[in-house]
Amino acid sequence: MVYINELPENILLELFIHIPALQLLHNCRLVCRLWRDLIDVVSLWKRKCLREGFLTKDWCEPVEDWKVFYILCSLQRNLLRNPCAEENLRSWRIDSNGGDHWKVEKLPGNCGTSFPDTKVKKYFVTSFGMCLKSQMVDLKAEGYWDELMDTFRPDIVVKDWVAPRADCGCTYHLRVQLASADYIVLASFEPPPVTFQQWNDAKWQEISHTFSDYPPGVRYILFQHGGKDTQFWQGWYGPRVTNSSIIISHRTAKNPPPARTLREDTVVIGRRRRTSGSNTHEGTLRQELWQRLKR
């Protein structure tokens, strides 16, 4: 009989590569000192990244911590729900609904142009009164625990796509804020309103911003956008928006603490289920946070 710990270390490493990261960190790493040391080996996480397709063999970008890199890549996705209007206005909070209100239309729309990505089929459109809608992202509910955000502070990449109608001018607004658990705005991106003149080319334009080296303590992200037309025409002649995204990158702060190790009992790999907000106290706090951030 051969005990598993009698196997050569390279064989054990090969076995660990095929075990999900959650089991490695929560269970396997606690078995014994040998397993702990092997699971902490850089080459293990590097090979897991290759196996999952997170990097190519000719990768040359420096990585400070391969375990953290793997975890961030595993979690990476668009944190905004229903970004392309496939579910009408579901998941969006309507903050302002002026004129004839928000509406969903199919691309390219009247006096419009095709979207660069053919997978995008619909867009949200505003009216002659101010139309604003928003989403609040709870980072902990999405699997980004406090220590990960505070110690490594991964880049937060925000993108939005906007286009005017060719026959009508409009004004587009965007606000993105990073907030703490106690409603403090720690970083903000709110460019001046963008005005499109009447008789334009109606092309879609990408608006983007990356939050880097932001202060520790980020727990929520507020994304709000919208606008109105400048001609005050009845109907839906304001800016069109779609394909919005908030993505937390694998890139971390330039100088994260080099000796810091993630606590195994806090690591969560994959998407965590969102709560429904049925808890009255939690719902009240989120409502207060939303109102404070929108001011």
PDB file of N, CA, C and O in Angstrom, residues 130 170-174 190-196 226:
ATOM      1  N   MET A 130     -35.643  64.754 -18.063  1.00  0.00           N
ATOM      2  CA  MET A 130     -34.482  64.008 -17.566  1.00  0.00           C
ATOM      3  C   MET A 130     -34.854  62.577 -17.193  1.00  0.00           C
ATOM      4  O   MET A 130     -35.794  62.337 -16.430  1.00  0.00           O
ATOM      5  N   CYS A 170     -28.949  65.919 -27.946  1.00  0.00           N
ATOM      6  CA  CYS A 170     -29.257  65.353 -26.625  1.00  0.00           C
ATOM      7  C   CYS A 170     -28.083  65.564 -25.685  1.00  0.00           C
ATOM      8  O   CYS A 170     -26.971  65.909 -26.101  1.00  0.00           O
ATOM      9  N   THR A 171     -28.346  65.338 -24.406  1.00  0.00           N
ATOM     10  CA  THR A 171     -27.332  65.457 -23.364  1.00  0.00           C
ATOM     11  C   THR A 171     -27.276  64.155 -22.575  1.00  0.00           C
ATOM     12  O   THR A 171     -28.310  63.635 -22.144  1.00  0.00           O
ATOM     13  N   TYR A 172     -26.059  63.641 -22.383  1.00  0.00           N
ATOM     14  CA  TYR A 172     -25.839  62.364 -21.702  1.00  0.00           C
ATOM     15  C   TYR A 172     -25.133  62.599 -20.371  1.00  0.00           C
ATOM     16  O   TYR A 172     -24.201  63.404 -20.269  1.00  0.00           O
ATOM     17  N   HIS A 173     -25.580  61.885 -19.332  1.00  0.00           N
ATOM     18  CA  HIS A 173     -25.010  62.005 -17.985  1.00  0.00           C
ATOM     19  C   HIS A 173     -24.528  60.641 -17.503  1.00  0.00           C
ATOM     20  O   HIS A 173     -25.162  59.618 -17.761  1.00  0.00           O
ATOM     21  N   LEU A 174     -23.401  60.646 -16.757  1.00  0.00           N
ATOM     22  CA  LEU A 174     -22.875  59.419 -16.158  1.00  0.00           C
ATOM     23  C   LEU A 174     -22.284  59.741 -14.798  1.00  0.00           C
ATOM     24  O   LEU A 174     -21.593  60.749 -14.634  1.00  0.00           O
ATOM     25  N   GLU A 190     -17.463  61.332 -12.462  1.00  0.00           N
ATOM     26  CA  GLU A 190     -18.652  62.032 -12.939  1.00  0.00           C
ATOM     27  C   GLU A 190     -18.208  63.107 -13.938  1.00  0.00           C
ATOM     28  O   GLU A 190     -18.046  64.280 -13.588  1.00  0.00           O
ATOM     29  N   PRO A 191     -17.997  62.710 -15.184  1.00  0.00           N
ATOM     30  CA  PRO A 191     -17.539  63.683 -16.182  1.00  0.00           C
ATOM     31  C   PRO A 191     -18.628  64.709 -16.478  1.00  0.00           C
ATOM     32  O   PRO A 191     -19.813  64.467 -16.214  1.00  0.00           O
ATOM     33  N   PRO A 192     -18.275  65.861 -17.022  1.00  0.00           N
ATOM     34  CA  PRO A 192     -19.287  66.846 -17.406  1.00  0.00           C
ATOM     35  C   PRO A 192     -20.266  66.221 -18.401  1.00  0.00           C
ATOM     36  O   PRO A 192     -19.882  65.352 -19.189  1.00  0.00           O
ATOM     37  N   PRO A 193     -21.525  66.628 -18.373  1.00  0.00           N
ATOM     38  CA  PRO A 193     -22.494  66.087 -19.326  1.00  0.00           C
ATOM     39  C   PRO A 193     -22.000  66.237 -20.768  1.00  0.00           C
ATOM     40  O   PRO A 193     -21.392  67.255 -21.125  1.00  0.00           O
ATOM     41  N   VAL A 194     -22.233  65.213 -21.566  1.00  0.00           N
ATOM     42  CA  VAL A 194     -21.826  65.224 -22.969  1.00  0.00           C
ATOM     43  C   VAL A 194     -23.023  65.650 -23.814  1.00  0.00           C
ATOM     44  O   VAL A 194     -24.089  65.038 -23.742  1.00  0.00           O
ATOM     45  N   THR A 195     -22.850  66.708 -24.605  1.00  0.00           N
ATOM     46  CA  THR A 195     -23.935  67.204 -25.461  1.00  0.00           C
ATOM     47  C   THR A 195     -23.655  66.845 -26.917  1.00  0.00           C
ATOM     48  O   THR A 195     -22.566  67.125 -27.441  1.00  0.00           O
ATOM     49  N   PHE A 196     -24.618  66.194 -27.551  1.00  0.00           N
ATOM     50  CA  PHE A 196     -24.539  65.858 -28.969  1.00  0.00           C
ATOM     51  C   PHE A 196     -25.398  66.855 -29.742  1.00  0.00           C
ATOM     52  O   PHE A 196     -26.548  67.110 -29.381  1.00  0.00           O
ATOM     53  N   GLY A 226     -27.930  58.315 -17.960  1.00  0.00           N
ATOM     54  CA  GLY A 226     -29.171  58.735 -18.603  1.00  0.00           C
ATOM     55  C   GLY A 226     -28.993  60.062 -19.309  1.00  0.00           C
ATOM     56  O   GLY A 226     -27.897  60.417 -19.745  1.00  0.00           O
TER      57      GLY A 226
END
